[in-house]
CSV table of C-alpha atoms in Angstrom, one decimal:
chain,number,residue,atom,x,y,z
Z,13,MET,CA,40.4,129.7,31.6
Z,14,SER,CA,38.2,128.3,34.2
Z,15,VAL,CA,38.3,124.7,35.5
Z,16,THR,CA,35.3,122.5,34.7
Z,17,VAL,CA,34.2,119.3,36.4
Z,18,ARG,CA,32.5,116.4,34.5
Z,19,SER,CA,31.2,113.0,35.0
Z,20,ALA,CA,33.8,110.4,33.5
Z,21,THR,CA,32.7,108.2,30.5
Z,22,GLU,CA,34.0,104.9,29.5
Z,23,GLN,CA,36.2,106.5,27.1
Z,24,ASP,CA,38.0,107.9,30.2
Z,25,VAL,CA,39.1,104.6,31.4
Z,26,PRO,CA,42.8,104.9,30.4
Z,27,LEU,CA,42.9,108.4,31.9
Z,28,ILE,CA,41.3,107.1,35.2
Z,29,ALA,CA,43.9,104.3,35.2
Z,30,GLY,CA,46.7,106.8,34.8
Z,31,PHE,CA,45.4,108.9,37.6
Z,32,ILE,CA,45.1,105.9,39.9
Z,33,ARG,CA,48.8,105.0,39.2
Z,34,GLU,CA,49.8,108.7,39.9
Z,35,LEU,CA,48.1,108.9,43.2
Z,36,ALA,CA,49.5,105.4,44.4
Z,37,ALA,CA,52.9,106.9,43.4
Z,38,TYR,CA,52.4,110.0,45.4
Z,39,GLU,CA,51.1,108.0,48.4
Z,40,ARG,CA,54.1,105.8,48.1
Z,41,LEU,CA,51.8,102.8,47.4
Z,42,ALA,CA,52.6,102.2,43.8
Z,43,ARG,CA,53.5,98.5,44.3
Z,44,GLU,CA,49.9,97.8,45.6
Z,45,VAL,CA,48.1,98.8,42.6
Z,46,VAL,CA,47.0,95.5,40.6
Z,47,MET,CA,43.9,97.3,38.8
Z,48,THR,CA,43.7,97.0,35.1
Z,49,GLU,CA,41.6,98.9,32.6
Z,50,ALA,CA,39.4,96.0,32.2
Z,51,ASP,CA,38.7,96.1,35.9
Z,52,LEU,CA,37.9,99.8,35.8
Z,53,ARG,CA,35.9,99.3,32.6
Z,54,LEU,CA,33.6,96.5,34.1
Z,55,THR,CA,33.3,98.0,37.7
Z,56,LEU,CA,32.9,101.6,36.7
Z,57,PHE,CA,30.8,101.3,33.4
Z,58,GLY,CA,29.6,97.6,33.2
Z,59,GLU,CA,26.4,96.4,34.2
Z,60,GLN,CA,26.8,96.7,37.9
Z,61,ARG,CA,28.4,100.1,38.5
Z,62,TYR,CA,30.1,100.1,41.8
Z,63,ALA,CA,31.6,103.9,41.7
Z,64,GLU,CA,31.7,107.0,39.8
Z,65,VAL,CA,34.3,109.4,38.8
Z,66,LEU,CA,34.5,113.2,38.2
Z,67,ILE,CA,37.2,114.6,36.2
Z,68,ALA,CA,38.5,118.2,36.5
Z,69,GLU,CA,39.8,120.0,33.1
Z,70,GLN,CA,40.9,123.1,31.9
Z,71,GLU,CA,40.6,123.5,28.1
Z,72,ARG,CA,40.2,119.7,28.0
Z,73,GLU,CA,43.3,119.1,29.7
Z,74,PRO,CA,42.9,116.7,32.6
Z,75,LEU,CA,43.8,118.2,35.9
Z,76,GLY,CA,42.7,115.6,38.4
Z,77,PHE,CA,39.7,113.3,39.6
Z,78,ALA,CA,37.6,112.1,42.2
Z,79,LEU,CA,36.3,108.6,42.5
Z,80,PHE,CA,33.5,108.0,44.8
Z,81,PHE,CA,30.6,105.7,45.8
Z,82,HIS,CA,27.6,105.4,47.9
Z,83,THR,CA,27.3,104.3,51.6
Z,84,TYR,CA,24.6,104.1,53.9
Z,85,SER,CA,24.4,105.2,57.7
Z,86,THR,CA,21.9,103.4,59.8
Z,87,PHE,CA,22.1,106.3,62.3
Z,88,LEU,CA,21.0,109.0,60.0
Z,89,GLY,CA,18.7,106.5,57.9
Z,90,ARG,CA,20.1,108.2,54.7
Z,91,PRO,CA,22.9,107.4,52.0
Z,92,GLY,CA,26.2,109.1,52.2
Z,93,LEU,CA,29.1,109.5,49.6
Z,94,TYR,CA,32.6,108.1,50.1
Z,95,LEU,CA,35.3,109.6,48.5
Z,96,GLU,CA,37.7,106.8,47.8
Z,97,ASP,CA,40.4,108.9,45.5
Z,98,LEU,CA,40.8,112.7,45.2
Z,99,PHE,CA,43.9,113.4,43.1
Z,100,VAL,CA,45.2,116.8,41.5
Z,101,ARG,CA,48.3,116.4,39.4
Z,102,PRO,CA,51.2,118.3,41.5
Z,103,GLU,CA,51.7,121.2,38.9
Z,104,GLN,CA,48.2,122.1,39.3
Z,105,ARG,CA,47.7,122.0,43.0
Z,106,GLY,CA,47.0,125.3,44.9
Z,107,ARG,CA,44.9,126.5,41.8
Z,108,GLY,CA,41.5,125.4,43.2
Z,109,VAL,CA,41.0,122.3,41.3
Z,110,GLY,CA,40.7,120.1,44.5
Z,111,LEU,CA,38.3,122.5,45.8
Z,112,LYS,CA,36.2,122.5,42.6
Z,113,LEU,CA,36.1,118.6,42.7
Z,114,LEU,CA,35.1,118.6,46.3
Z,115,ALA,CA,32.3,121.3,45.7
Z,116,GLN,CA,31.0,119.2,42.9
Z,117,LEU,CA,30.8,116.3,45.2
Z,118,ALA,CA,29.1,118.0,48.0
Z,119,GLY,CA,26.8,119.3,45.5
Z,120,LEU,CA,25.9,115.6,44.4
Z,121,ALA,CA,25.6,114.6,48.0
Z,122,GLN,CA,22.8,117.4,48.4
Z,123,GLU,CA,21.0,116.5,45.4
Z,124,ARG,CA,21.0,112.9,46.3
Z,125,GLY,CA,19.8,113.4,49.9
Z,126,CYS,CA,22.9,112.2,51.4
Z,127,GLY,CA,23.7,112.9,55.0
Z,128,ARG,CA,27.4,113.2,54.6
Z,129,LEU,CA,30.5,113.0,52.5
Z,130,GLU,CA,33.5,111.0,54.1
Z,131,TRP,CA,36.9,110.0,53.2
Z,132,SER,CA,40.3,109.0,54.5
Z,133,VAL,CA,43.5,110.6,54.5
Z,134,LEU,CA,47.1,109.3,55.2
Z,135,ASN,CA,48.4,110.7,58.3
Z,136,TRP,CA,51.7,112.1,56.8
Z,137,ASN,CA,49.8,114.0,54.2
Z,138,ASP,CA,49.8,117.4,56.1
Z,139,SER,CA,48.9,119.6,53.1
Z,140,ALA,CA,45.7,117.6,52.2
Z,141,ILE,CA,45.0,117.6,56.0
Z,142,GLY,CA,45.5,121.4,56.1
Z,143,PHE,CA,43.1,121.7,52.9
Z,144,TYR,CA,40.5,119.5,54.6
Z,145,ASP,CA,40.6,121.6,57.7
Z,146,LYS,CA,40.3,124.8,55.9
Z,147,LEU,CA,37.1,123.4,54.3
Z,148,GLY,CA,35.6,122.6,57.8
Z,149,ALA,CA,36.1,118.9,57.6
Z,150,ARG,CA,37.2,117.2,60.8
Z,151,PRO,CA,38.8,113.9,61.5
Z,152,ARG,CA,36.7,111.1,63.4
Z,153,SER,CA,38.6,110.4,66.5
Z,154,GLY,CA,38.0,107.1,68.2
Z,155,TRP,CA,37.6,105.1,65.1
Z,156,THR,CA,40.1,102.8,63.5
Z,157,VAL,CA,39.7,101.3,59.8
Z,158,TYR,CA,40.0,97.6,59.5
Z,159,ARG,CA,40.5,95.9,56.3
Z,160,LEU,CA,40.5,92.1,55.1
Z,161,THR,CA,42.2,91.3,52.0
Z,162,GLY,CA,43.8,88.4,50.2
Z,163,GLU,CA,44.3,85.2,52.1
Z,164,ALA,CA,42.5,86.6,55.2
Z,165,LEU,CA,39.4,87.6,53.2
Z,166,GLN,CA,39.4,84.2,51.3
Z,167,GLU,CA,39.9,82.3,54.7
Z,168,LEU,CA,36.8,84.3,56.2
Z,169,ALA,CA,34.8,83.6,53.2
Z,170,ALA,CA,35.3,80.0,53.5
Z,171,ARG,CA,33.6,79.8,56.9
Z,172,ALA,CA,30.4,81.0,55.4
């Protein structure tokens, strides 16, 4: 049977939450997951939808997922897609599931007039880096990702 990719529905929230937890465990970041199914329901399927999810399946068995959202490039004057999470269950890796998810995302990017598809990868994830290199993706040198969270975010917001 072939792998199919579909857009997630609200009924998939428990599955998406499970995938996120599996990804966090793989990335050695499980302790950082504070998301709840209620959070996902609100932010993915509520009045304001902040991200979208694709689910890869084979005979209705979930194999992996991709969670993404729109960005904007002022230099291109066009939107982009940012892939926040890509995860394929370990026993399904090497079977084209990740490729199918990324190909679907690339198609969506083209359909939506996006100028680019971007994502981040952990420096130690050699198998993912090798996979991305084979697709023709290239790392962006000269850029460092910054992040404000928790107390630092609150303190800066208080200065507004």
